[in-house]
Amino acid sequence: MLRVLKFGGTSVGTLDRIQNVAEIIKKFRNQGDDIIAVVSAMSGETNKLIEYAESYTKTPKSDELDMLLSSGERVTSALLSIALNSQGYKATSMSGRQAGIVTDSAHTKARIESIDTSGMKDAIADGNIIIVAGFQGVSQDTGRVSTLGRGGSDLTAVAIAGAIEADLCEIYTDVDGIYTTDPRIEPKAKKLNAISYDEMLELASLGAKVLQNRSVEMAKKLNVNLVSRSSFTPDVEGTLITKEEEIMEKPIVSGIALDRSQVRVGMYGVTDRPGIASAIFTALADANINVDMIVQTVGVDGKTDLDFTIPTTDWEICKTVMEKFKGETENIDYNDKICKVSIVGVGMKSHTGVASKAFTALGSENINIRIISTSEIKISMIIDEKYAELAVRALHDAYELDK
Ligand code: ADP
Ligand code: ASP
Ligand code: MG
């Protein structure tokens, strides 16, 4: 059996933790499995490197940032390989490039274009355990190292599992699976035995960083058998992320997500002419900014207000883009003291009253909702950041997710 195992930052956060990972790998190896392990940087390392770069400038050159950030994963991949080799297990570490991962040139959030698995296959045939540095590849155009966005080692693991047709892709982290909400916020959260790709994709996209959203998208596309579990309690079964049809019990609401890393951009008194929204959002898209919720108010006297949210990481670039629209806007302001709480569940498709329950729950805690958006399987609300945790717990209670 070919297993792809991914170990996140806390799972490789110290030398002892790396040894613990080595033990997990050795156990599967002793069973006769082939193994490709993907590792993150030690926890806190990527943030530290970003801080170093930002001590010089808020907008470091993105390919240089990738050169810097990719180093964290290389450290842990080499250390894990050194540990395994020293304990009598044949292993080889590989950078993203050596693992054959080719990306586009959108540095710091590059997309994987292809994976040439021949190097990994040869190494496995040669009897090696492979340890891949997660979160990185090589840009096809520039030949420079690229990174896959925060949390991108999950994507490395899933993409490799898909490309090499592994039997299983297990994502080891510091919680033993996917819970109804972040168990750090709501201790009453319940672990799910299984969750559909679509629900997991929504939860991940809406802030549940337990899996990177692009990795879930890729798992769905390539039909990867994905499991989320803990390296701290490797004997506890995790959560299976799978096709909706495979899941027996389908609750109306499966989970609550919280995203604190959003900025609300308010454009007030925008000239209300045909094509203005297109001009603004095309400019933002051209700058690679992921615009999320958009609200436009009814125009009065040829003027309208436009509100939208963006990831905090795109704030600086967004300000530059907004410069172009100063002439057509009375005022532009930014508010990062907000957060987005979301409710996700496939059962919403066929039930009524799900949204009103959420609004009532927040209302009875005196929490004002500033923007609402819905889709088939989710409801998202922008509220003041100071109510973030209270809102999550109130919603968790309202849908009785602890039952
Ligand atoms: P890693 O470093 O292993 O990639 P992350 O920190 O990225 O780990 O993700 C794991 C964390 O995700 C957990 O510690 C937990 O606090 C958080 N989390 C958020 N939402 C959920 C959820 N619904 N279920 C489980 N964990 C969640
Ligand atoms: N080290 C990277 C990050 O912190 C990638 C990862 O851990 O998945 O975002
Ligand atoms: Mg992660």
PDB file of C-alpha atoms in Angstrom, residues 51-315:
ATOM      1  CA  GLU A  51       8.378  39.064  10.063  1.00  0.00           C
ATOM      2  CA  TYR A  52      12.058  39.180   9.161  1.00  0.00           C
ATOM      3  CA  ALA A  53      11.218  40.162   5.585  1.00  0.00           C
ATOM      4  CA  GLU A  54       8.635  42.711   6.701  1.00  0.00           C
ATOM      5  CA  SER A  55      11.150  44.387   8.961  1.00  0.00           C
ATOM      6  CA  TYR A  56      12.556  45.818   5.709  1.00  0.00           C
ATOM      7  CA  THR A  57       9.339  46.417   3.744  1.00  0.00           C
ATOM      8  CA  LYS A  58       5.613  45.670   3.968  1.00  0.00           C
ATOM      9  CA  THR A  59       5.720  44.503   0.337  1.00  0.00           C
ATOM     10  CA  PRO A  60       8.741  42.244  -0.086  1.00  0.00           C
ATOM     11  CA  LYS A  61       9.467  41.042  -3.601  1.00  0.00           C
ATOM     12  CA  SER A  62       7.342  37.914  -3.881  1.00  0.00           C
ATOM     13  CA  ASP A  63       9.892  35.591  -5.481  1.00  0.00           C
ATOM     14  CA  GLU A  64      12.446  36.527  -2.830  1.00  0.00           C
ATOM     15  CA  LEU A  65       9.840  35.893  -0.136  1.00  0.00           C
ATOM     16  CA  ASP A  66       9.315  32.420  -1.620  1.00  0.00           C
ATOM     17  CA  MET A  67      13.056  31.776  -1.550  1.00  0.00           C
ATOM     18  CA  LEU A  68      12.982  32.650   2.138  1.00  0.00           C
ATOM     19  CA  LEU A  69       9.777  30.862   3.170  1.00  0.00           C
ATOM     20  CA  SER A  70      10.528  27.614   1.344  1.00  0.00           C
ATOM     21  CA  SER A  71      13.596  27.163   3.559  1.00  0.00           C
ATOM     22  CA  GLY A  72      11.480  26.252   6.614  1.00  0.00           C
ATOM     23  CA  GLU A  73      10.114  23.068   5.046  1.00  0.00           C
ATOM     24  CA  ARG A  74      13.523  22.063   3.741  1.00  0.00           C
ATOM     25  CA  VAL A  75      14.930  22.107   7.262  1.00  0.00           C
ATOM     26  CA  THR A  76      12.322  19.669   8.602  1.00  0.00           C
ATOM     27  CA  SER A  77      12.436  17.367   5.563  1.00  0.00           C
ATOM     28  CA  ALA A  78      16.197  16.969   5.875  1.00  0.00           C
ATOM     29  CA  LEU A  79      16.042  16.521   9.662  1.00  0.00           C
ATOM     30  CA  LEU A  80      13.386  13.822   9.405  1.00  0.00           C
ATOM     31  CA  SER A  81      15.366  12.007   6.719  1.00  0.00           C
ATOM     32  CA  ILE A  82      18.551  12.244   8.797  1.00  0.00           C
ATOM     33  CA  ALA A  83      16.673  10.833  11.800  1.00  0.00           C
ATOM     34  CA  LEU A  84      15.256   7.887   9.813  1.00  0.00           C
ATOM     35  CA  ASN A  85      18.569   7.046   8.143  1.00  0.00           C
ATOM     36  CA  SER A  86      20.345   7.114  11.498  1.00  0.00           C
ATOM     37  CA  GLN A  87      17.807   4.590  12.797  1.00  0.00           C
ATOM     38  CA  GLY A  88      18.387   2.082  10.001  1.00  0.00           C
ATOM     39  CA  TYR A  89      15.577   3.176   7.649  1.00  0.00           C
ATOM     40  CA  LYS A  90      16.498   4.183   4.107  1.00  0.00           C
ATOM     41  CA  ALA A  91      15.030   7.604   3.406  1.00  0.00           C
ATOM     42  CA  THR A  92      15.646  10.532   1.096  1.00  0.00           C
ATOM     43  CA  SER A  93      14.474  14.115   1.385  1.00  0.00           C
ATOM     44  CA  MET A  94      13.295  16.072  -1.646  1.00  0.00           C
ATOM     45  CA  SER A  95      12.540  19.737  -2.253  1.00  0.00           C
ATOM     46  CA  GLY A  96       9.347  20.532  -4.184  1.00  0.00           C
ATOM     47  CA  ARG A  97      11.423  20.851  -7.343  1.00  0.00           C
ATOM     48  CA  GLN A  98      13.033  17.430  -6.837  1.00  0.00           C
ATOM     49  CA  ALA A  99       9.590  15.940  -6.223  1.00  0.00           C
ATOM     50  CA  GLY A 100       8.629  17.229  -9.690  1.00  0.00           C
ATOM     51  CA  ILE A 101       6.131  19.888  -8.590  1.00  0.00           C
ATOM     52  CA  VAL A 102       5.808  22.559 -11.265  1.00  0.00           C
ATOM     53  CA  THR A 103       3.704  25.671 -10.617  1.00  0.00           C
ATOM     54  CA  ASP A 104       2.673  28.902 -12.268  1.00  0.00           C
ATOM     55  CA  SER A 105       4.574  32.048 -11.356  1.00  0.00           C
ATOM     56  CA  ALA A 106       2.061  33.584  -8.922  1.00  0.00           C
ATOM     57  CA  HIS A 107       4.699  33.688  -6.196  1.00  0.00           C
ATOM     58  CA  THR A 108       3.436  33.213  -2.603  1.00  0.00           C
ATOM     59  CA  LYS A 109       0.186  31.682  -3.885  1.00  0.00           C
ATOM     60  CA  ALA A 110       1.325  29.609  -6.827  1.00  0.00           C
ATOM     61  CA  ARG A 111      -0.928  27.004  -8.413  1.00  0.00           C
ATOM     62  CA  ILE A 112       0.366  23.541  -9.210  1.00  0.00           C
ATOM     63  CA  GLU A 113       0.399  22.976 -12.973  1.00  0.00           C
ATOM     64  CA  SER A 114       1.867  19.488 -13.102  1.00  0.00           C
ATOM     65  CA  ILE A 115       3.725  16.889 -11.093  1.00  0.00           C
ATOM     66  CA  ASP A 116       6.342  14.669 -12.687  1.00  0.00           C
ATOM     67  CA  THR A 117       6.286  11.659 -10.370  1.00  0.00           C
ATOM     68  CA  SER A 118       9.136   9.765 -12.046  1.00  0.00           C
ATOM     69  CA  GLY A 119      11.790  10.881  -9.523  1.00  0.00           C
ATOM     70  CA  MET A 120       9.611   9.810  -6.600  1.00  0.00           C
ATOM     71  CA  LYS A 121       8.749   6.496  -8.267  1.00  0.00           C
ATOM     72  CA  ASP A 122      12.432   5.747  -8.874  1.00  0.00           C
ATOM     73  CA  ALA A 123      13.285   6.575  -5.260  1.00  0.00           C
ATOM     74  CA  ILE A 124      10.512   4.293  -3.993  1.00  0.00           C
ATOM     75  CA  ALA A 125      11.618   1.493  -6.319  1.00  0.00           C
ATOM     76  CA  ASP A 126      15.059   1.987  -4.824  1.00  0.00           C
ATOM     77  CA  GLY A 127      13.636   1.210  -1.391  1.00  0.00           C
ATOM     78  CA  ASN A 128      13.452   4.750  -0.050  1.00  0.00           C
ATOM     79  CA  ILE A 129      10.976   6.415   2.244  1.00  0.00           C
ATOM     80  CA  ILE A 130      10.506   9.823   0.639  1.00  0.00           C
ATOM     81  CA  ILE A 131      10.335  12.987   2.705  1.00  0.00           C
ATOM     82  CA  VAL A 132       9.074  15.939   0.653  1.00  0.00           C
ATOM     83  CA  ALA A 133       9.425  19.541   1.775  1.00  0.00           C
ATOM     84  CA  GLY A 134       5.831  20.761   1.625  1.00  0.00           C
ATOM     85  CA  PHE A 135       4.403  24.111   0.493  1.00  0.00           C
ATOM     86  CA  GLN A 136       6.674  24.587  -2.526  1.00  0.00           C
ATOM     87  CA  GLY A 137       7.365  23.895  -6.156  1.00  0.00           C
ATOM     88  CA  VAL A 138       9.240  25.464  -9.006  1.00  0.00           C
ATOM     89  CA  SER A 139       7.811  28.118 -11.297  1.00  0.00           C
ATOM     90  CA  GLN A 140       7.639  26.888 -14.861  1.00  0.00           C
ATOM     91  CA  ASP A 141       8.323  30.345 -16.306  1.00  0.00           C
ATOM     92  CA  THR A 142      11.033  31.647 -14.034  1.00  0.00           C
ATOM     93  CA  GLY A 143      12.621  28.460 -12.716  1.00  0.00           C
ATOM     94  CA  ARG A 144      12.479  30.075  -9.261  1.00  0.00           C
ATOM     95  CA  VAL A 145      11.183  28.341  -6.152  1.00  0.00           C
ATOM     96  CA  SER A 146       7.500  29.122  -5.524  1.00  0.00           C
ATOM     97  CA  THR A 147       5.200  28.591  -2.531  1.00  0.00           C
ATOM     98  CA  LEU A 148       1.589  27.434  -2.530  1.00  0.00           C
ATOM     99  CA  GLY A 149      -0.100  29.820  -0.082  1.00  0.00           C
ATOM    100  CA  ARG A 150      -0.384  29.521   3.697  1.00  0.00           C
ATOM    101  CA  GLY A 151      -1.147  26.000   4.832  1.00  0.00           C
ATOM    102  CA  GLY A 152       0.123  24.827   1.434  1.00  0.00           C
ATOM    103  CA  SER A 153       1.796  21.639   2.658  1.00  0.00           C
ATOM    104  CA  ASP A 154      -1.684  20.107   2.756  1.00  0.00           C
ATOM    105  CA  LEU A 155      -1.901  20.816  -0.962  1.00  0.00           C
ATOM    106  CA  THR A 156       1.520  19.291  -1.609  1.00  0.00           C
ATOM    107  CA  ALA A 157       0.361  16.078   0.066  1.00  0.00           C
ATOM    108  CA  VAL A 158      -2.989  15.849  -1.709  1.00  0.00           C
ATOM    109  CA  ALA A 159      -1.540  16.741  -5.111  1.00  0.00           C
ATOM    110  CA  ILE A 160       1.181  14.117  -4.787  1.00  0.00           C
ATOM    111  CA  ALA A 161      -1.337  11.516  -3.583  1.00  0.00           C
ATOM    112  CA  GLY A 162      -3.511  12.273  -6.614  1.00  0.00           C
ATOM    113  CA  ALA A 163      -0.676  12.319  -9.137  1.00  0.00           C
ATOM    114  CA  ILE A 164       0.973   9.124  -7.937  1.00  0.00           C
ATOM    115  CA  GLU A 165      -2.382   7.421  -7.245  1.00  0.00           C
ATOM    116  CA  ALA A 166      -1.631   6.674  -3.594  1.00  0.00           C
ATOM    117  CA  ASP A 167      -4.105   4.510  -1.700  1.00  0.00           C
ATOM    118  CA  LEU A 168      -4.517   7.033   1.091  1.00  0.00           C
ATOM    119  CA  CYS A 169      -3.561  10.580   2.061  1.00  0.00           C
ATOM    120  CA  GLU A 170      -3.435  11.202   5.810  1.00  0.00           C
ATOM    121  CA  ILE A 171      -3.040  14.733   7.139  1.00  0.00           C
ATOM    122  CA  TYR A 172      -1.553  14.581  10.648  1.00  0.00           C
ATOM    123  CA  THR A 173      -2.077  17.646  12.811  1.00  0.00           C
ATOM    124  CA  ASP A 174      -2.617  18.583  16.464  1.00  0.00           C
ATOM    125  CA  VAL A 175      -6.334  17.682  16.606  1.00  0.00           C
ATOM    126  CA  ASP A 176      -7.659  14.204  15.962  1.00  0.00           C
ATOM    127  CA  GLY A 177      -9.980  15.115  13.112  1.00  0.00           C
ATOM    128  CA  ILE A 178     -12.534  17.595  11.827  1.00  0.00           C
ATOM    129  CA  TYR A 179     -14.818  18.964  14.534  1.00  0.00           C
ATOM    130  CA  THR A 180     -18.171  20.748  14.331  1.00  0.00           C
ATOM    131  CA  THR A 181     -16.164  23.898  15.028  1.00  0.00           C
ATOM    132  CA  ASP A 182     -12.650  24.810  16.162  1.00  0.00           C
ATOM    133  CA  PRO A 183     -12.360  22.890  19.475  1.00  0.00           C
ATOM    134  CA  ARG A 184     -10.081  25.651  20.773  1.00  0.00           C
ATOM    135  CA  ILE A 185     -13.048  28.043  20.623  1.00  0.00           C
ATOM    136  CA  GLU A 186     -15.855  25.686  21.617  1.00  0.00           C
ATOM    137  CA  PRO A 187     -14.706  22.834  23.877  1.00  0.00           C
ATOM    138  CA  LYS A 188     -18.122  21.192  23.371  1.00  0.00           C
ATOM    139  CA  ALA A 189     -17.365  20.728  19.640  1.00  0.00           C
ATOM    140  CA  LYS A 190     -17.870  17.164  18.415  1.00  0.00           C
ATOM    141  CA  LYS A 191     -15.594  15.182  16.137  1.00  0.00           C
ATOM    142  CA  LEU A 192     -17.151  14.100  12.836  1.00  0.00           C
ATOM    143  CA  ASN A 193     -16.548  10.573  11.552  1.00  0.00           C
ATOM    144  CA  ALA A 194     -16.868  11.753   7.982  1.00  0.00           C
ATOM    145  CA  ILE A 195     -17.576  14.949   6.085  1.00  0.00           C
ATOM    146  CA  SER A 196     -18.241  15.563   2.388  1.00  0.00           C
ATOM    147  CA  TYR A 197     -15.666  17.251   0.165  1.00  0.00           C
ATOM    148  CA  ASP A 198     -18.072  20.119  -0.485  1.00  0.00           C
ATOM    149  CA  GLU A 199     -18.759  20.852   3.168  1.00  0.00           C
ATOM    150  CA  MET A 200     -15.070  20.582   4.032  1.00  0.00           C
ATOM    151  CA  LEU A 201     -14.218  22.874   1.153  1.00  0.00           C
ATOM    152  CA  GLU A 202     -16.659  25.485   2.462  1.00  0.00           C
ATOM    153  CA  LEU A 203     -15.413  25.165   6.051  1.00  0.00           C
ATOM    154  CA  ALA A 204     -11.794  25.452   4.917  1.00  0.00           C
ATOM    155  CA  SER A 205     -12.505  28.382   2.614  1.00  0.00           C
ATOM    156  CA  LEU A 206     -14.429  30.100   5.388  1.00  0.00           C
ATOM    157  CA  GLY A 207     -11.605  29.983   7.896  1.00  0.00           C
ATOM    158  CA  ALA A 208     -11.314  26.483   9.430  1.00  0.00           C
ATOM    159  CA  LYS A 209      -7.600  26.205   8.773  1.00  0.00           C
ATOM    160  CA  VAL A 210      -7.475  22.550   9.797  1.00  0.00           C
ATOM    161  CA  LEU A 211      -7.178  21.827   6.049  1.00  0.00           C
ATOM    162  CA  GLN A 212      -6.106  24.280   3.369  1.00  0.00           C
ATOM    163  CA  ASN A 213      -9.052  24.938   1.044  1.00  0.00           C
ATOM    164  CA  ARG A 214      -7.130  24.336  -2.163  1.00  0.00           C
ATOM    165  CA  SER A 215      -6.069  20.932  -0.890  1.00  0.00           C
ATOM    166  CA  VAL A 216      -9.705  19.945  -0.375  1.00  0.00           C
ATOM    167  CA  GLU A 217     -10.623  21.209  -3.841  1.00  0.00           C
ATOM    168  CA  MET A 218      -7.816  19.110  -5.297  1.00  0.00           C
ATOM    169  CA  ALA A 219      -8.829  16.045  -3.238  1.00  0.00           C
ATOM    170  CA  LYS A 220     -12.337  16.283  -4.634  1.00  0.00           C
ATOM    171  CA  LYS A 221     -11.116  16.735  -8.185  1.00  0.00           C
ATOM    172  CA  LEU A 222      -8.666  13.839  -8.046  1.00  0.00           C
ATOM    173  CA  ASN A 223     -10.831  11.621  -5.821  1.00  0.00           C
ATOM    174  CA  VAL A 224      -8.172  11.339  -3.118  1.00  0.00           C
ATOM    175  CA  ASN A 225      -9.032   9.322   0.015  1.00  0.00           C
ATOM    176  CA  LEU A 226      -8.317  12.012   2.567  1.00  0.00           C
ATOM    177  CA  VAL A 227      -8.120  11.590   6.343  1.00  0.00           C
ATOM    178  CA  SER A 228      -7.513  14.229   9.009  1.00  0.00           C
ATOM    179  CA  ARG A 229      -5.956  12.867  12.222  1.00  0.00           C
ATOM    180  CA  SER A 230      -3.503  13.602  15.018  1.00  0.00           C
ATOM    181  CA  SER A 231       0.206  12.850  15.274  1.00  0.00           C
ATOM    182  CA  PHE A 232      -0.167  13.252  19.053  1.00  0.00           C
ATOM    183  CA  THR A 233      -2.660  10.364  19.262  1.00  0.00           C
ATOM    184  CA  PRO A 234      -1.882   8.353  16.113  1.00  0.00           C
ATOM    185  CA  ASP A 235      -3.962   5.394  17.269  1.00  0.00           C
ATOM    186  CA  VAL A 236      -7.186   7.416  17.335  1.00  0.00           C
ATOM    187  CA  GLU A 237      -9.115   7.205  14.064  1.00  0.00           C
ATOM    188  CA  GLY A 238      -9.558  10.548  12.365  1.00  0.00           C
ATOM    189  CA  THR A 239     -12.174  12.046  10.073  1.00  0.00           C
ATOM    190  CA  LEU A 240     -12.669  10.809   6.526  1.00  0.00           C
ATOM    191  CA  ILE A 241     -13.257  13.472   3.870  1.00  0.00           C
ATOM    192  CA  THR A 242     -15.203  11.821   1.089  1.00  0.00           C
ATOM    193  CA  LYS A 243     -18.040  11.969  -1.441  1.00  0.00           C
ATOM    194  CA  GLU A 244     -21.438  13.083  -0.165  1.00  0.00           C
ATOM    195  CA  GLU A 245     -23.010   9.773  -1.277  1.00  0.00           C
ATOM    196  CA  GLU A 246     -20.687   7.826   1.033  1.00  0.00           C
ATOM    197  CA  ILE A 247     -21.897   9.566   4.186  1.00  0.00           C
ATOM    198  CA  MET A 248     -24.708   7.924   6.109  1.00  0.00           C
ATOM    199  CA  GLU A 249     -25.995  10.582   8.486  1.00  0.00           C
ATOM    200  CA  LYS A 250     -26.393  14.016   6.964  1.00  0.00           C
ATOM    201  CA  PRO A 251     -27.053  16.722   9.548  1.00  0.00           C
ATOM    202  CA  ILE A 252     -28.628  19.974   8.336  1.00  0.00           C
ATOM    203  CA  VAL A 253     -25.667  21.904   9.680  1.00  0.00           C
ATOM    204  CA  SER A 254     -22.269  20.180   9.840  1.00  0.00           C
ATOM    205  CA  GLY A 255     -20.042  22.908  11.155  1.00  0.00           C
ATOM    206  CA  ILE A 256     -19.281  26.525  12.023  1.00  0.00           C
ATOM    207  CA  ALA A 257     -16.216  28.348  10.715  1.00  0.00           C
ATOM    208  CA  LEU A 258     -14.569  31.560  11.819  1.00  0.00           C
ATOM    209  CA  ASP A 259     -12.316  33.775   9.728  1.00  0.00           C
ATOM    210  CA  ARG A 260     -10.557  36.649  11.481  1.00  0.00           C
ATOM    211  CA  SER A 261      -8.247  37.542   8.629  1.00  0.00           C
ATOM    212  CA  GLN A 262     -10.572  39.683   6.547  1.00  0.00           C
ATOM    213  CA  VAL A 263     -10.671  43.408   5.911  1.00  0.00           C
ATOM    214  CA  ARG A 264     -13.860  45.214   4.966  1.00  0.00           C
ATOM    215  CA  VAL A 265     -13.330  47.806   2.266  1.00  0.00           C
ATOM    216  CA  GLY A 266     -16.006  50.513   2.117  1.00  0.00           C
ATOM    217  CA  MET A 267     -16.234  52.693  -1.004  1.00  0.00           C
ATOM    218  CA  TYR A 268     -18.679  55.504  -0.373  1.00  0.00           C
ATOM    219  CA  GLY A 269     -20.185  57.869  -2.914  1.00  0.00           C
ATOM    220  CA  VAL A 270     -19.006  55.893  -5.910  1.00  0.00           C
ATOM    221  CA  THR A 271     -20.096  57.302  -9.301  1.00  0.00           C
ATOM    222  CA  ASP A 272     -23.085  55.101 -10.233  1.00  0.00           C
ATOM    223  CA  ARG A 273     -22.359  54.418 -13.911  1.00  0.00           C
ATOM    224  CA  PRO A 274     -22.597  51.234 -15.961  1.00  0.00           C
ATOM    225  CA  GLY A 275     -19.270  49.390 -15.892  1.00  0.00           C
ATOM    226  CA  ILE A 276     -17.983  50.827 -12.613  1.00  0.00           C
ATOM    227  CA  ALA A 277     -18.285  47.524 -10.708  1.00  0.00           C
ATOM    228  CA  SER A 278     -16.622  45.752 -13.591  1.00  0.00           C
ATOM    229  CA  ALA A 279     -13.752  48.263 -13.597  1.00  0.00           C
ATOM    230  CA  ILE A 280     -13.178  47.939  -9.846  1.00  0.00           C
ATOM    231  CA  PHE A 281     -13.396  44.168  -9.584  1.00  0.00           C
ATOM    232  CA  THR A 282     -11.391  43.583 -12.755  1.00  0.00           C
ATOM    233  CA  ALA A 283      -8.616  45.754 -11.348  1.00  0.00           C
ATOM    234  CA  LEU A 284      -8.708  43.771  -8.086  1.00  0.00           C
ATOM    235  CA  ALA A 285      -8.693  40.449  -9.945  1.00  0.00           C
ATOM    236  CA  ASP A 286      -5.773  41.591 -12.096  1.00  0.00           C
ATOM    237  CA  ALA A 287      -3.875  42.263  -8.872  1.00  0.00           C
ATOM    238  CA  ASN A 288      -4.620  38.662  -7.801  1.00  0.00           C
ATOM    239  CA  ILE A 289      -6.817  39.797  -4.890  1.00  0.00           C
ATOM    240  CA  ASN A 290      -9.495  37.375  -3.719  1.00  0.00           C
ATOM    241  CA  VAL A 291     -12.585  39.489  -3.191  1.00  0.00           C
ATOM    242  CA  ASP A 292     -15.121  37.752  -1.024  1.00  0.00           C
ATOM    243  CA  MET A 293     -18.443  39.309   0.035  1.00  0.00           C
ATOM    244  CA  ILE A 294     -19.742  42.192  -2.065  1.00  0.00           C
ATOM    245  CA  VAL A 295     -22.638  44.490  -1.230  1.00  0.00           C
ATOM    246  CA  GLN A 296     -23.792  47.408  -3.349  1.00  0.00           C
ATOM    247  CA  THR A 297     -26.471  49.716  -2.002  1.00  0.00           C
ATOM    248  CA  VAL A 298     -29.223  51.259  -4.106  1.00  0.00           C
ATOM    249  CA  GLY A 299     -27.852  54.299  -5.936  1.00  0.00           C
ATOM    250  CA  VAL A 300     -29.098  57.783  -4.937  1.00  0.00           C
ATOM    251  CA  ASP A 301     -28.407  60.963  -6.969  1.00  0.00           C
ATOM    252  CA  GLY A 302     -25.934  59.171  -9.232  1.00  0.00           C
ATOM    253  CA  LYS A 303     -23.898  57.876  -6.273  1.00  0.00           C
ATOM    254  CA  THR A 304     -23.751  54.451  -4.668  1.00  0.00           C
ATOM    255  CA  ASP A 305     -21.886  52.670  -1.851  1.00  0.00           C
ATOM    256  CA  LEU A 306     -19.890  49.514  -2.387  1.00  0.00           C
ATOM    257  CA  ASP A 307     -18.670  47.246   0.412  1.00  0.00           C
ATOM    258  CA  PHE A 308     -16.536  44.180   0.004  1.00  0.00           C
ATOM    259  CA  THR A 309     -14.146  42.015   1.980  1.00  0.00           C
ATOM    260  CA  ILE A 310     -10.627  40.864   1.130  1.00  0.00           C
ATOM    261  CA  PRO A 311      -8.001  38.756   2.951  1.00  0.00           C
ATOM    262  CA  THR A 312      -5.847  40.861   5.297  1.00  0.00           C
ATOM    263  CA  THR A 313      -2.773  39.707   3.389  1.00  0.00           C
ATOM    264  CA  ASP A 314      -4.036  41.537   0.279  1.00  0.00           C
ATOM    265  CA  TRP A 315      -4.650  44.818   2.120  1.00  0.00           C
TER     266      TRP A 315
END
